Tab-separated table of C-alpha atoms and ligand atoms in Angstrom:
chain	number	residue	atom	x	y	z
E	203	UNK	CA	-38.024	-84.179	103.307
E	204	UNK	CA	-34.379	-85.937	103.586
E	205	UNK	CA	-32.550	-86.445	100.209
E	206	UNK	CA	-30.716	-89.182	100.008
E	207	UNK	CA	-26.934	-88.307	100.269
E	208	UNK	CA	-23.487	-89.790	99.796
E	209	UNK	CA	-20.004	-88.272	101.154
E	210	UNK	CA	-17.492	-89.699	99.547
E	211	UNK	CA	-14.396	-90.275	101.615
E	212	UNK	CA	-14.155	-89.898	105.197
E	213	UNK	CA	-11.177	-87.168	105.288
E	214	UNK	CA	-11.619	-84.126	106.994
E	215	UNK	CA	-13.768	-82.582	104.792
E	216	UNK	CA	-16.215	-85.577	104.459
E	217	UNK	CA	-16.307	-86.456	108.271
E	218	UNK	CA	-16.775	-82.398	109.009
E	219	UNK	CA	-19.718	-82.780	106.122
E	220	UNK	CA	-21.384	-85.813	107.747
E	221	UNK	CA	-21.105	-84.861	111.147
E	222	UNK	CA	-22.640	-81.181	110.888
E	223	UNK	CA	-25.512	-83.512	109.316
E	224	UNK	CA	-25.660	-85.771	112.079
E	225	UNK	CA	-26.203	-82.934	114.262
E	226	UNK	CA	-29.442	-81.918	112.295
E	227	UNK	CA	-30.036	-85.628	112.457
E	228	UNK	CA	-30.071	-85.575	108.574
E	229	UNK	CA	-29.013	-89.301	107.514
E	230	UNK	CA	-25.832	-89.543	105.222
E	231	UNK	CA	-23.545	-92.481	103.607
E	232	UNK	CA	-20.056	-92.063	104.444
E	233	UNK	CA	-17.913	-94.129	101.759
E	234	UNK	CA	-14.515	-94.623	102.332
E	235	UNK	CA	-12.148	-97.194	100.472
E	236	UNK	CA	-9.972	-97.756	103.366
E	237	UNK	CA	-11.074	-101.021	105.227
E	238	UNK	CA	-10.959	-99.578	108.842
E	239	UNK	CA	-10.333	-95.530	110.019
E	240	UNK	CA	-6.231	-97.006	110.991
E	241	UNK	CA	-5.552	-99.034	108.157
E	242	UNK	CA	-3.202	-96.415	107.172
E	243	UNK	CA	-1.008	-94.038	109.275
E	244	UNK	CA	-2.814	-90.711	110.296
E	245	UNK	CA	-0.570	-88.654	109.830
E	246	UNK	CA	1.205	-85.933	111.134
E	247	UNK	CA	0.109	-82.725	113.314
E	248	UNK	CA	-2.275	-80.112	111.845
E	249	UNK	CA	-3.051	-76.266	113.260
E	250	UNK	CA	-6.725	-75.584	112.877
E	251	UNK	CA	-7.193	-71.595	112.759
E	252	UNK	CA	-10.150	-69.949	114.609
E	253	UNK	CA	-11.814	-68.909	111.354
E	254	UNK	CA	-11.741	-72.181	109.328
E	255	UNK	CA	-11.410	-75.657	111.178
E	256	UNK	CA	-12.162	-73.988	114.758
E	257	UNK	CA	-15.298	-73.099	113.081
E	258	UNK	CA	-16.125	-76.098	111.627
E	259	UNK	CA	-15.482	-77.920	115.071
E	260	UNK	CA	-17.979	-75.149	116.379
E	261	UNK	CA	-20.923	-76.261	114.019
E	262	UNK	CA	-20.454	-79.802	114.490
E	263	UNK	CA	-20.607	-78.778	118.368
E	264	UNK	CA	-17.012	-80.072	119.021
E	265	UNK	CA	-15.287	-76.740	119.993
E	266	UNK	CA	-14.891	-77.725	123.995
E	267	UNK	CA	-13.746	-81.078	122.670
E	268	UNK	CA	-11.052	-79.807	120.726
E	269	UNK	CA	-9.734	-77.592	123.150
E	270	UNK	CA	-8.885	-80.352	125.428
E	271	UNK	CA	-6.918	-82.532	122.676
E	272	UNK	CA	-5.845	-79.913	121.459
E	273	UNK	CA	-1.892	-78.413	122.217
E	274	UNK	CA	-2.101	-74.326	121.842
E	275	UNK	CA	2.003	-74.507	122.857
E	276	UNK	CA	2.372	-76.033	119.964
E	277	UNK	CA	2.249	-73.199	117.733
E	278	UNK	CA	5.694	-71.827	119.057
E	279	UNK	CA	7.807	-71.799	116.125
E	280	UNK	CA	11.447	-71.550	115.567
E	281	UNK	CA	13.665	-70.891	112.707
E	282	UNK	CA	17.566	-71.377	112.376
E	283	UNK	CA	19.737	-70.864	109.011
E	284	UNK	CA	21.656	-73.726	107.841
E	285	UNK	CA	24.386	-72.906	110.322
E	286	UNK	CA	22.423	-73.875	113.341
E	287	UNK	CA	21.609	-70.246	114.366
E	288	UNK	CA	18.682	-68.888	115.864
E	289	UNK	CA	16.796	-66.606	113.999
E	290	UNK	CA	13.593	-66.412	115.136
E	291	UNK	CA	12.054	-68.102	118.373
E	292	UNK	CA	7.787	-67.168	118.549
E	293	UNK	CA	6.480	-68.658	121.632
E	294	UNK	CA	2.380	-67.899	121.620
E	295	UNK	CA	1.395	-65.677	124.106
E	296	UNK	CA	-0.681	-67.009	126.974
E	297	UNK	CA	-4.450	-67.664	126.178
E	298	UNK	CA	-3.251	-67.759	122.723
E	299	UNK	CA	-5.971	-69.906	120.696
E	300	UNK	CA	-5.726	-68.518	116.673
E	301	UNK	CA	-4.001	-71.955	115.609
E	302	UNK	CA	-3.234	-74.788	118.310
E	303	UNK	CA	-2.279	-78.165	117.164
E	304	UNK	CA	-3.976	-81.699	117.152
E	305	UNK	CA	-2.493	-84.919	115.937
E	306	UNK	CA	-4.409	-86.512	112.885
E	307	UNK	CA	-5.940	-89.364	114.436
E	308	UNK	CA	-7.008	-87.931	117.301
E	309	UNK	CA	-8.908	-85.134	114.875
E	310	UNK	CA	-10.310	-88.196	113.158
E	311	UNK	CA	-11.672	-89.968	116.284
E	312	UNK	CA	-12.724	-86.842	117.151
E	313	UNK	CA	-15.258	-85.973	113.986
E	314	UNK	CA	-15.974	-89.967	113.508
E	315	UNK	CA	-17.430	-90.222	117.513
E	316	UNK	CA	-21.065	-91.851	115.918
E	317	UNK	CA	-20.828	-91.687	112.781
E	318	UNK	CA	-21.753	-95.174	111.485
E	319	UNK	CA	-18.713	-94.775	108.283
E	320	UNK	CA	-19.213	-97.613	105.735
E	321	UNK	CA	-15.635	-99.103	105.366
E	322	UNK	CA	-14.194	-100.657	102.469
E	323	UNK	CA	-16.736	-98.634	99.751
E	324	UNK	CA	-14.420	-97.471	97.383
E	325	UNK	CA	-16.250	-95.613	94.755
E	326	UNK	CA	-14.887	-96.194	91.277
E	327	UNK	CA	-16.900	-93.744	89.460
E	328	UNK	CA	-19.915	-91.224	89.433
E	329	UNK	CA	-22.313	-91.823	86.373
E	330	UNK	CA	-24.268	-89.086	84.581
E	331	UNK	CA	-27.177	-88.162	86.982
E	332	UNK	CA	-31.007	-89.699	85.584
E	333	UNK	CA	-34.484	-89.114	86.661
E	334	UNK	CA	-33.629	-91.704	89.481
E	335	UNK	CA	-30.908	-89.696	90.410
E	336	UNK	CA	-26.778	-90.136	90.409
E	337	UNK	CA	-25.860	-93.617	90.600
E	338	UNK	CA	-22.533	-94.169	92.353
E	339	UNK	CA	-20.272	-97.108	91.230
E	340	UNK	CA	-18.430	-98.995	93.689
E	341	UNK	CA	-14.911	-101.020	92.865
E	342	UNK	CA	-16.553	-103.921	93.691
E	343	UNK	CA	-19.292	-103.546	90.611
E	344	UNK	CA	-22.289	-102.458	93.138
E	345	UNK	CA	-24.200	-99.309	92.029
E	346	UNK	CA	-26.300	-97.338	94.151
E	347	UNK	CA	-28.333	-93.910	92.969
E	348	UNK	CA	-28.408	-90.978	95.523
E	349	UNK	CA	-30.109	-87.105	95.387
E	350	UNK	CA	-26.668	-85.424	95.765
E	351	UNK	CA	-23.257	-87.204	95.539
E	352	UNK	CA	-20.676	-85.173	97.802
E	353	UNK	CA	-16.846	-85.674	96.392
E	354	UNK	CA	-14.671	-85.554	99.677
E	355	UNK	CA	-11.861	-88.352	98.136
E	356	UNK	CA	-9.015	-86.330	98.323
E	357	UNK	CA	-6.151	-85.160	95.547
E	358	UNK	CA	-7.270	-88.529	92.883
E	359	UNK	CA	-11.143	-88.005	93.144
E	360	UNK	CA	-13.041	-90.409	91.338
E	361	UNK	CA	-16.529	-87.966	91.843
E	362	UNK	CA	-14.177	-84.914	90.220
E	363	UNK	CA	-14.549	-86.686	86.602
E	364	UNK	CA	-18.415	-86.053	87.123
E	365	UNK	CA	-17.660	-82.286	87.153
E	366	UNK	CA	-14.306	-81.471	85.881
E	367	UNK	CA	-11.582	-82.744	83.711
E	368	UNK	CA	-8.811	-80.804	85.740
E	369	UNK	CA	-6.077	-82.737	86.872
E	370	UNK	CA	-3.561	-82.083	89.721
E	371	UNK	CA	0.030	-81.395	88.760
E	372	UNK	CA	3.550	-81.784	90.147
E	373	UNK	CA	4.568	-78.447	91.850
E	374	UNK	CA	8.187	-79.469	91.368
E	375	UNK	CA	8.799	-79.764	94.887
E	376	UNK	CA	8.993	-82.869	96.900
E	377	UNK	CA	8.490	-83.672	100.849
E	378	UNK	CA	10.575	-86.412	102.121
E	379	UNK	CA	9.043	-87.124	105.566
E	380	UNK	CA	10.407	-89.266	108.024
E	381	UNK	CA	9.683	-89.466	112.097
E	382	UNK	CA	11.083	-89.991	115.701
E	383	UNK	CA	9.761	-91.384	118.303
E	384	UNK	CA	10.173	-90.809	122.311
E	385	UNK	CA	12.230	-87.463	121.556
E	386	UNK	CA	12.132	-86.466	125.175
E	387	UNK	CA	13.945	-90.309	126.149
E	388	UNK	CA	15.592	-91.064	123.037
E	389	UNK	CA	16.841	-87.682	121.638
E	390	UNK	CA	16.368	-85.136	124.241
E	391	UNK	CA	18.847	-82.569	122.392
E	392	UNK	CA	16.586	-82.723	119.536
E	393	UNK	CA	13.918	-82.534	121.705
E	394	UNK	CA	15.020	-79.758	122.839
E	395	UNK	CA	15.760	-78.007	119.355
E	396	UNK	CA	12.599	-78.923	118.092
E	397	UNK	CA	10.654	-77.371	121.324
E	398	UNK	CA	6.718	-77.460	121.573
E	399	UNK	CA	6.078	-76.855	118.219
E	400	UNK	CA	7.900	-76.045	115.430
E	401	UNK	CA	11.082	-76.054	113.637
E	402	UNK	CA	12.484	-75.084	110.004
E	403	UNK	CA	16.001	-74.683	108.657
E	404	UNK	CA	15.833	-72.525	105.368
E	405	UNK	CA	18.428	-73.289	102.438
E	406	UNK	CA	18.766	-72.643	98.690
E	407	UNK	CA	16.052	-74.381	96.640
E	408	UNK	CA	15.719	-76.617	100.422
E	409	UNK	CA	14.148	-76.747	103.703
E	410	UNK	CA	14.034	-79.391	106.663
E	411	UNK	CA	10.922	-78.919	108.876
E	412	UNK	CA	10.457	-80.346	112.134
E	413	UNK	CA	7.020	-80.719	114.124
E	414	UNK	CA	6.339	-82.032	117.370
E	415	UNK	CA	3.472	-84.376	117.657
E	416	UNK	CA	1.842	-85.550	120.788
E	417	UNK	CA	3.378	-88.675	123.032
E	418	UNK	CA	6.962	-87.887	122.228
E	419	UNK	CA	6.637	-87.996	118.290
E	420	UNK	CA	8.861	-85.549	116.038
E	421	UNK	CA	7.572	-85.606	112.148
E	422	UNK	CA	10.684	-84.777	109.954
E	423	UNK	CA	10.055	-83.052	106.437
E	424	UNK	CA	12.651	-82.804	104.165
E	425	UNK	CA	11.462	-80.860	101.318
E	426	UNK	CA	13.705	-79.960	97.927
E	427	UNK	CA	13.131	-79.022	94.460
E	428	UNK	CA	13.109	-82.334	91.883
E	429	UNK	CA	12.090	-83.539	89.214
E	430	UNK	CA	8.509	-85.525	89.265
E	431	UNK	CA	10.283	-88.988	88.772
E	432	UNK	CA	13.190	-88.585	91.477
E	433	UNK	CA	12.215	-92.145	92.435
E	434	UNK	CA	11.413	-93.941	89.650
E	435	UNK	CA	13.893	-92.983	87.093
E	436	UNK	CA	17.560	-93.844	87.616
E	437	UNK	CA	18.768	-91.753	84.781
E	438	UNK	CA	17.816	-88.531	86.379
E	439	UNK	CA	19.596	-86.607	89.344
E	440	UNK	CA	18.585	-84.480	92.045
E	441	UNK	CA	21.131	-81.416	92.601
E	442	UNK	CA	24.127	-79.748	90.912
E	443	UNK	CA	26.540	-82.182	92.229
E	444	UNK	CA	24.378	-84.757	90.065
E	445	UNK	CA	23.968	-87.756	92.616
E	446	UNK	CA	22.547	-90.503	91.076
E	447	UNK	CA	18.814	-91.178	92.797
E	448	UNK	CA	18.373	-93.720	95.536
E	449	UNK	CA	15.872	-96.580	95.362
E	450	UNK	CA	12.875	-95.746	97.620
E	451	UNK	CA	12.766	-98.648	99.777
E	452	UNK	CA	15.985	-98.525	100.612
E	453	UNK	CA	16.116	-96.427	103.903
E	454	UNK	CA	19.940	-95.844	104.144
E	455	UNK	CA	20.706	-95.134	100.551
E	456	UNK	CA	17.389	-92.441	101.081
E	457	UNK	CA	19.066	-91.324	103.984
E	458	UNK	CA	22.614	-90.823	103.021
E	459	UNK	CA	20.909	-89.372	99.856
E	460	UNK	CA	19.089	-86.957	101.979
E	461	UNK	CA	22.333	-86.131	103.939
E	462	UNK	CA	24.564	-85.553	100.722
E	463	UNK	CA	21.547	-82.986	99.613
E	464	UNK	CA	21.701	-81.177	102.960
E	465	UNK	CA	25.292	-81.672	103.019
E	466	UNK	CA	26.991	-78.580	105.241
E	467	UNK	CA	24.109	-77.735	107.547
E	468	UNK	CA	24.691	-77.964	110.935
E	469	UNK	CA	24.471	-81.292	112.602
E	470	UNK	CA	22.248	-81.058	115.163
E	471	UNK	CA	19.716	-80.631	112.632
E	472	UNK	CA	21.214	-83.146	110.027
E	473	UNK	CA	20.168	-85.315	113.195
E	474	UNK	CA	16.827	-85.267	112.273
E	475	UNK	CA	17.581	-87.171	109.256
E	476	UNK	CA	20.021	-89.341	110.995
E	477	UNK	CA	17.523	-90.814	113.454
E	478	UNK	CA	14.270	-90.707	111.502
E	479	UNK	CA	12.732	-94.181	110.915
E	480	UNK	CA	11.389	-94.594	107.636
E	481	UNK	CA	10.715	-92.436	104.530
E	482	UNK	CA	7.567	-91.417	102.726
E	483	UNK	CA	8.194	-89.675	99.345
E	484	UNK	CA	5.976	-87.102	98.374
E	485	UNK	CA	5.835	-85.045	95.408
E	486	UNK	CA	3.334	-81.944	96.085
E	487	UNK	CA	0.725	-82.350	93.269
E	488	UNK	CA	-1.941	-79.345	93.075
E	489	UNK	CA	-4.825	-78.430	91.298
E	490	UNK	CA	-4.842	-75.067	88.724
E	491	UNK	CA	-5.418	-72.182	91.365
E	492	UNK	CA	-9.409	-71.120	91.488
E	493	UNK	CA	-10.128	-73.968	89.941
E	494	UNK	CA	-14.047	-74.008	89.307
E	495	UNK	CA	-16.247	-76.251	87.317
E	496	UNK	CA	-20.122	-75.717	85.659
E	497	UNK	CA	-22.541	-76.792	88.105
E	498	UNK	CA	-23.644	-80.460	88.276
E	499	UNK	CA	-27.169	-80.788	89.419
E	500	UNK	CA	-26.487	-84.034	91.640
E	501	UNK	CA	-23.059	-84.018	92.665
E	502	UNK	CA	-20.231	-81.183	94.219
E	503	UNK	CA	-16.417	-81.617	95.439
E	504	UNK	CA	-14.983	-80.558	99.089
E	505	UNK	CA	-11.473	-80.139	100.464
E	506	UNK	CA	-8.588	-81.588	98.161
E	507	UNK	CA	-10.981	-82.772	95.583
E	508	UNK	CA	-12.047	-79.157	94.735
E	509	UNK	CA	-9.055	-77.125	95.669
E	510	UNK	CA	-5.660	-79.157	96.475
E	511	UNK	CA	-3.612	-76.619	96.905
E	512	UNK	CA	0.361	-76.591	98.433
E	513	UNK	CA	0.362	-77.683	102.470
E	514	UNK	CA	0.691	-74.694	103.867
E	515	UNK	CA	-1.358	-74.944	107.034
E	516	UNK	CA	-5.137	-74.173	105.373
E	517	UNK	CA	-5.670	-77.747	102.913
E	518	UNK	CA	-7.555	-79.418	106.174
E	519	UNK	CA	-9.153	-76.504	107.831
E	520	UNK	CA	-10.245	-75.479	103.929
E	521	UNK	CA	-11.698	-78.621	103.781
E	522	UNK	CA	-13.268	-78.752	107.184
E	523	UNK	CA	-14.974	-75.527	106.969
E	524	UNK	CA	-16.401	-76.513	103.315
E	525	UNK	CA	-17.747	-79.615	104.839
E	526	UNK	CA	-19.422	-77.891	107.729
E	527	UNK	CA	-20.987	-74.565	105.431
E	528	UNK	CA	-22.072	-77.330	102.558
E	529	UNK	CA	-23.938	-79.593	105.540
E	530	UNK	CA	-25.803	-76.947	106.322
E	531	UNK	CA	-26.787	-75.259	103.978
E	532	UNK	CA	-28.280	-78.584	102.795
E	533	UNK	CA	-29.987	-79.442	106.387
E	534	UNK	CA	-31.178	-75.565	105.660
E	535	UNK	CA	-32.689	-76.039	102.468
E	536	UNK	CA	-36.135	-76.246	101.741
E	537	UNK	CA	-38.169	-79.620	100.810
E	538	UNK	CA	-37.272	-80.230	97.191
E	539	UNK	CA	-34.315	-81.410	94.735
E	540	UNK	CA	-34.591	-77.346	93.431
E	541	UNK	CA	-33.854	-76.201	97.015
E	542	UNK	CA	-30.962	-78.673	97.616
E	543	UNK	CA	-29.433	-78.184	93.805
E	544	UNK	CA	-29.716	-74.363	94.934
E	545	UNK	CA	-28.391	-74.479	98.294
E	546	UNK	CA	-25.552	-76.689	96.694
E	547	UNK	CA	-24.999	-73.872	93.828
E	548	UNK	CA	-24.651	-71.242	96.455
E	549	UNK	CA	-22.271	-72.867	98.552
E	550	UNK	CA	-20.211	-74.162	95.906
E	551	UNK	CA	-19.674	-69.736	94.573
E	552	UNK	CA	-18.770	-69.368	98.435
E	553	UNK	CA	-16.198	-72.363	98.308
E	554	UNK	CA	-14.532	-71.298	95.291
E	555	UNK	CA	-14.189	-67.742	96.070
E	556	UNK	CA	-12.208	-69.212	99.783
E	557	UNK	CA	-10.507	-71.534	98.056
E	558	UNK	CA	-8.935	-69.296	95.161
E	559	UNK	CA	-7.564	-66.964	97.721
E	560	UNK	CA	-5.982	-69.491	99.752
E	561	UNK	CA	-4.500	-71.093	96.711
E	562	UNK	CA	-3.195	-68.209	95.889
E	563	UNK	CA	-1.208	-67.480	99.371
E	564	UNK	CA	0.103	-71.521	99.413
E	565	UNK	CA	1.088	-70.894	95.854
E	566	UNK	CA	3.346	-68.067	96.436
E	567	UNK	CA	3.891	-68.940	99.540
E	568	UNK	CA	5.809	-72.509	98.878
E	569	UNK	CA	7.779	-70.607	95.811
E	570	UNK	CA	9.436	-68.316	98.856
E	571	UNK	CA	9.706	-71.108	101.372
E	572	UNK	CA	11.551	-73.341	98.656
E	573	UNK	CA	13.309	-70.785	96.920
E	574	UNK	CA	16.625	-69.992	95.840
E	575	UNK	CA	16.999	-67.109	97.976
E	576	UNK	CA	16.640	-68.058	101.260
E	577	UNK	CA	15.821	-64.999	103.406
E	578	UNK	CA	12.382	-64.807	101.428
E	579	UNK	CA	11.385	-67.688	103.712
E	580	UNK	CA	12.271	-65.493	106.771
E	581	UNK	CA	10.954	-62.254	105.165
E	582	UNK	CA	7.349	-64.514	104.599
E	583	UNK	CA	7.551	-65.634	108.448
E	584	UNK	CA	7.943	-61.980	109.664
E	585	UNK	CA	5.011	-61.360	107.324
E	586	UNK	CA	2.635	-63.479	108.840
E	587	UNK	CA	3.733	-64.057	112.679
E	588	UNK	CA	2.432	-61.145	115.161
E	589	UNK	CA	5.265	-59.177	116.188
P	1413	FAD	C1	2.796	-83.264	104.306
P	1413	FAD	C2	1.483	-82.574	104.428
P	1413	FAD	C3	1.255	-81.713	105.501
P	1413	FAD	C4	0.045	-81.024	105.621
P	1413	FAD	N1	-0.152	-80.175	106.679
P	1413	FAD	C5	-1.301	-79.505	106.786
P	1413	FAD	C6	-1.529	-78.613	107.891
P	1413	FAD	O1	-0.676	-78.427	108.776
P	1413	FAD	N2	-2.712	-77.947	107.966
P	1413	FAD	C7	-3.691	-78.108	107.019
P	1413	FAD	O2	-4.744	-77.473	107.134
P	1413	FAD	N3	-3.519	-78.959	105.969
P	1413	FAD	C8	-2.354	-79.646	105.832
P	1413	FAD	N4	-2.168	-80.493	104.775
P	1413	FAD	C9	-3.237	-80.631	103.774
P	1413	FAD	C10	-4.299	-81.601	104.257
P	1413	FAD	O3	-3.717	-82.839	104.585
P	1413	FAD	C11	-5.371	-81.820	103.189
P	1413	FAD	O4	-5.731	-80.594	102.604
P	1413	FAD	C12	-6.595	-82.478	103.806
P	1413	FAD	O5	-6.284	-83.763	104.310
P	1413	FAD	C13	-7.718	-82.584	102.779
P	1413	FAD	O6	-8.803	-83.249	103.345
P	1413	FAD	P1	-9.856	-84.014	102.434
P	1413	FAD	O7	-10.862	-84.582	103.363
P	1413	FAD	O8	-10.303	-83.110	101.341
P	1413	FAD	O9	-9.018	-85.161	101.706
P	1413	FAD	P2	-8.178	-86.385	102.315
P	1413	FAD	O10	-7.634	-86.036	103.645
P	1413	FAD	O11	-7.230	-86.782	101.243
P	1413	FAD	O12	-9.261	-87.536	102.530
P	1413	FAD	C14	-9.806	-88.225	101.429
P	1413	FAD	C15	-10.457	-89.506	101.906
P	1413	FAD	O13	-11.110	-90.107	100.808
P	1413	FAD	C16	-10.794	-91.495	100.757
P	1413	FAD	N5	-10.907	-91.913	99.359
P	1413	FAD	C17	-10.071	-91.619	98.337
P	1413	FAD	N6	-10.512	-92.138	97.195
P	1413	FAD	C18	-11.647	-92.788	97.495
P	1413	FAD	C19	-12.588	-93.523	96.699
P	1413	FAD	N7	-12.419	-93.670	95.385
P	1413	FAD	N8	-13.661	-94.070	97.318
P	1413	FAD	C20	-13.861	-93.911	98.648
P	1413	FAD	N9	-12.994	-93.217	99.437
P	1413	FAD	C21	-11.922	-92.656	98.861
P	1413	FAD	C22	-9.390	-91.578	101.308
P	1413	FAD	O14	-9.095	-92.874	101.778
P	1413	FAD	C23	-9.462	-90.536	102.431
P	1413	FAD	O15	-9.963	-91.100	103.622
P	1413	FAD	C24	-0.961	-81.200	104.639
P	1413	FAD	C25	-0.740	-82.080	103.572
P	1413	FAD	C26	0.461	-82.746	103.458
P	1413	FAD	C27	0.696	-83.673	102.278
């Protein structure tokens, strides 16, 4: 018997949900607020490790698929101090498939191939399941009642409510990301410094991260320790030389901002802030670490929604791989709302018990990488790249 079941959001986690269904020809609504999958930028570059997204790719069937999009060089990596000097320079060996890169977008296109997503759904809230079932309410004042309601809407769920009162919360550090485009033409020095893959300069309580995207596209991330309302409050100030904020919108005063808080690094890499286009503030919110709720018969959370957690490389494949394990275990299941509120209970103790440990790492992990000390970034590299 086929339940009927709603994904909410069309992410990674609830594409990777929908299309493992699809490939047990189970039928599933995909609702996603945005009115078209490029409404909104993609994104930058993501590594999917062999254990999490590679293996959700592999049970949707999209393994060979990804291979060929997919840029293994890009997980050289190179780190400098704030002088411009070389520290470390990994280069992956040849054959070397634990974490290539793919650009957002074409990860997207890749899970969405047939999936028939319905566009411009935004789901305002999840009622208190009935005999009827859980009735999902749209922003536009529909309501529609499904067998299990699947929470895949990122960091601001509107599903989480129907499980959980956590909230996220402001880790205290910020990303300022900006971008370049046509390194190779336009910038080849920085094309050059920047290299297949990746690039980070280590400071006190600072870091500037660079990441090569395919077709010639650098993303820049500028990330610093602030306070939550940097942007929004004029009265507060962003480093011990107490600069006065800069409005947002305005891209120079963000830049020259940017450069006054970097101020002293070496300027090949202040170049990266020099030439990026515009800027996208963002404050890293999480959710409390092992964050768990009591079951819901009716409804569950995936990816961000359950576990946001510091970007650290695992947020996507995370939510990938819970997408892929929670489709099927309900294709799986046997006939029955008991067998699919089971199914769903098991998966969500598996989920949660992933999840806690990987919050854990990104936790600790972003404390050393934006730290005021910074050799611990280095010392957490040498940790975690083979030697
Ligand atoms: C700067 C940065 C860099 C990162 N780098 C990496 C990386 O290298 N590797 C990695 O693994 N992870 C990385 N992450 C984390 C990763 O982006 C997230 O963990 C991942 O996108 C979570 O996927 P998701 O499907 O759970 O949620 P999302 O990607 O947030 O998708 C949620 C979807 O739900 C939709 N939606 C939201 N609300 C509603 C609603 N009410 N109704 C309907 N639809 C709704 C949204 O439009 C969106 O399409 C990074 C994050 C950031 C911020």
């Amino acid at each position: 018997m086929r339940h009927r079941i709603a994904v909410v959001g069309s992410g990674p986690a609830g594409l990777a949900f929908a299309r493992v269904l699809h490939r047990h020809d189970y039928p599933v609504a995909v609702l996603e607020r945005d009115p078209a999958p490029d409404t909104r930028p993609p994104g930058g570059t993501l590594d999917l490790h062999e254990g999490l997204g590679q293996l959700a790719l592999d049970k949707a069937g999209l393994l060979a698929e990804f291979r060929e999009l997919s840029r293994p060089e890009g997980q050289a990596m190179r780190i400098l101090d704030a002088d411009g000097t070389v520290l470390r320079d990994w280069q992956p060996r040849p054959g070397d498939r634990a974490n290539p890169e793919i650009d957002r977008g074409q990860l997207r296109d890749l899970l969405l191939g047939p999936l028939d997503v319905r566009w411009g759904q935004g789901v305002r809230e999840v009622a208190p399941g009935t005999r009827d079932g859980v009735p999902v309410r749209f922003e536009d004042g529909r309501q529609e009642t499904f067998d299990l309601v699947v929470g895949a809407d990122g960091a601001w769920s509107r599903v989480r409510p129907a499980v959980s009162s956590a909230m996220p919360h402001y880790t205290g550090v910020t990303f300022v990301e900006t971008s370049l485009d046509d390194v190779d033409t336009r910038h080849p020095d920085l094309a050059r410094l920047v290299g297949d893959g990746s690039l980070a300069v280590y400071g006190v309580n600072r870091a500037l991260v660079a990441q090569r995207n395919s077709g010639g596209h650098v993303k820049v991330y500028a990330q610093f320790r602030a306070p939550l309302d940097r942007h929004t409050n004029p009265d507060r100030q962003i480093d011990p030389n107490r600069r006065a904020d800069p409005d947002p919108a305005d891209v120079e005063a963000v830049r020259s901002s940017l450069l006054a808080l970097f101020d002293g690094w070496a300027a090949p890499v202040l170049d990266l802030l020099r030439h990026g286009t515009a800027f996208v503030h963002r404050p890293l919110h999480v959710l409390p670490v092992s964050h768990t709720w009591a079951h819901v018969p009716g409804v569950t959370l995936l990816g961000d929604a359950a576990h946001l957690m510091p970007p650290l490389g695992a947020g996507a494949n995370l939510a990938m791989l819970d997408g892929a394990e929670l489709a099927e275990s309900v294709a799986a299941a046997a006939p029955g709302l008991g067998a699919l509120d089971e199914a769903v209970r098991a998966f969500e103790e598996r989920m949660w018990a992933r999840a806690g440990r990987w919050a854990q790492i990104t936790t600790a992990g972003l404390e050393r990488l934006v730290s005021p000390d910074p050799t611990e970034a280095l010392a957490l590299f040498d940790e975690v790249q083979p030697s």
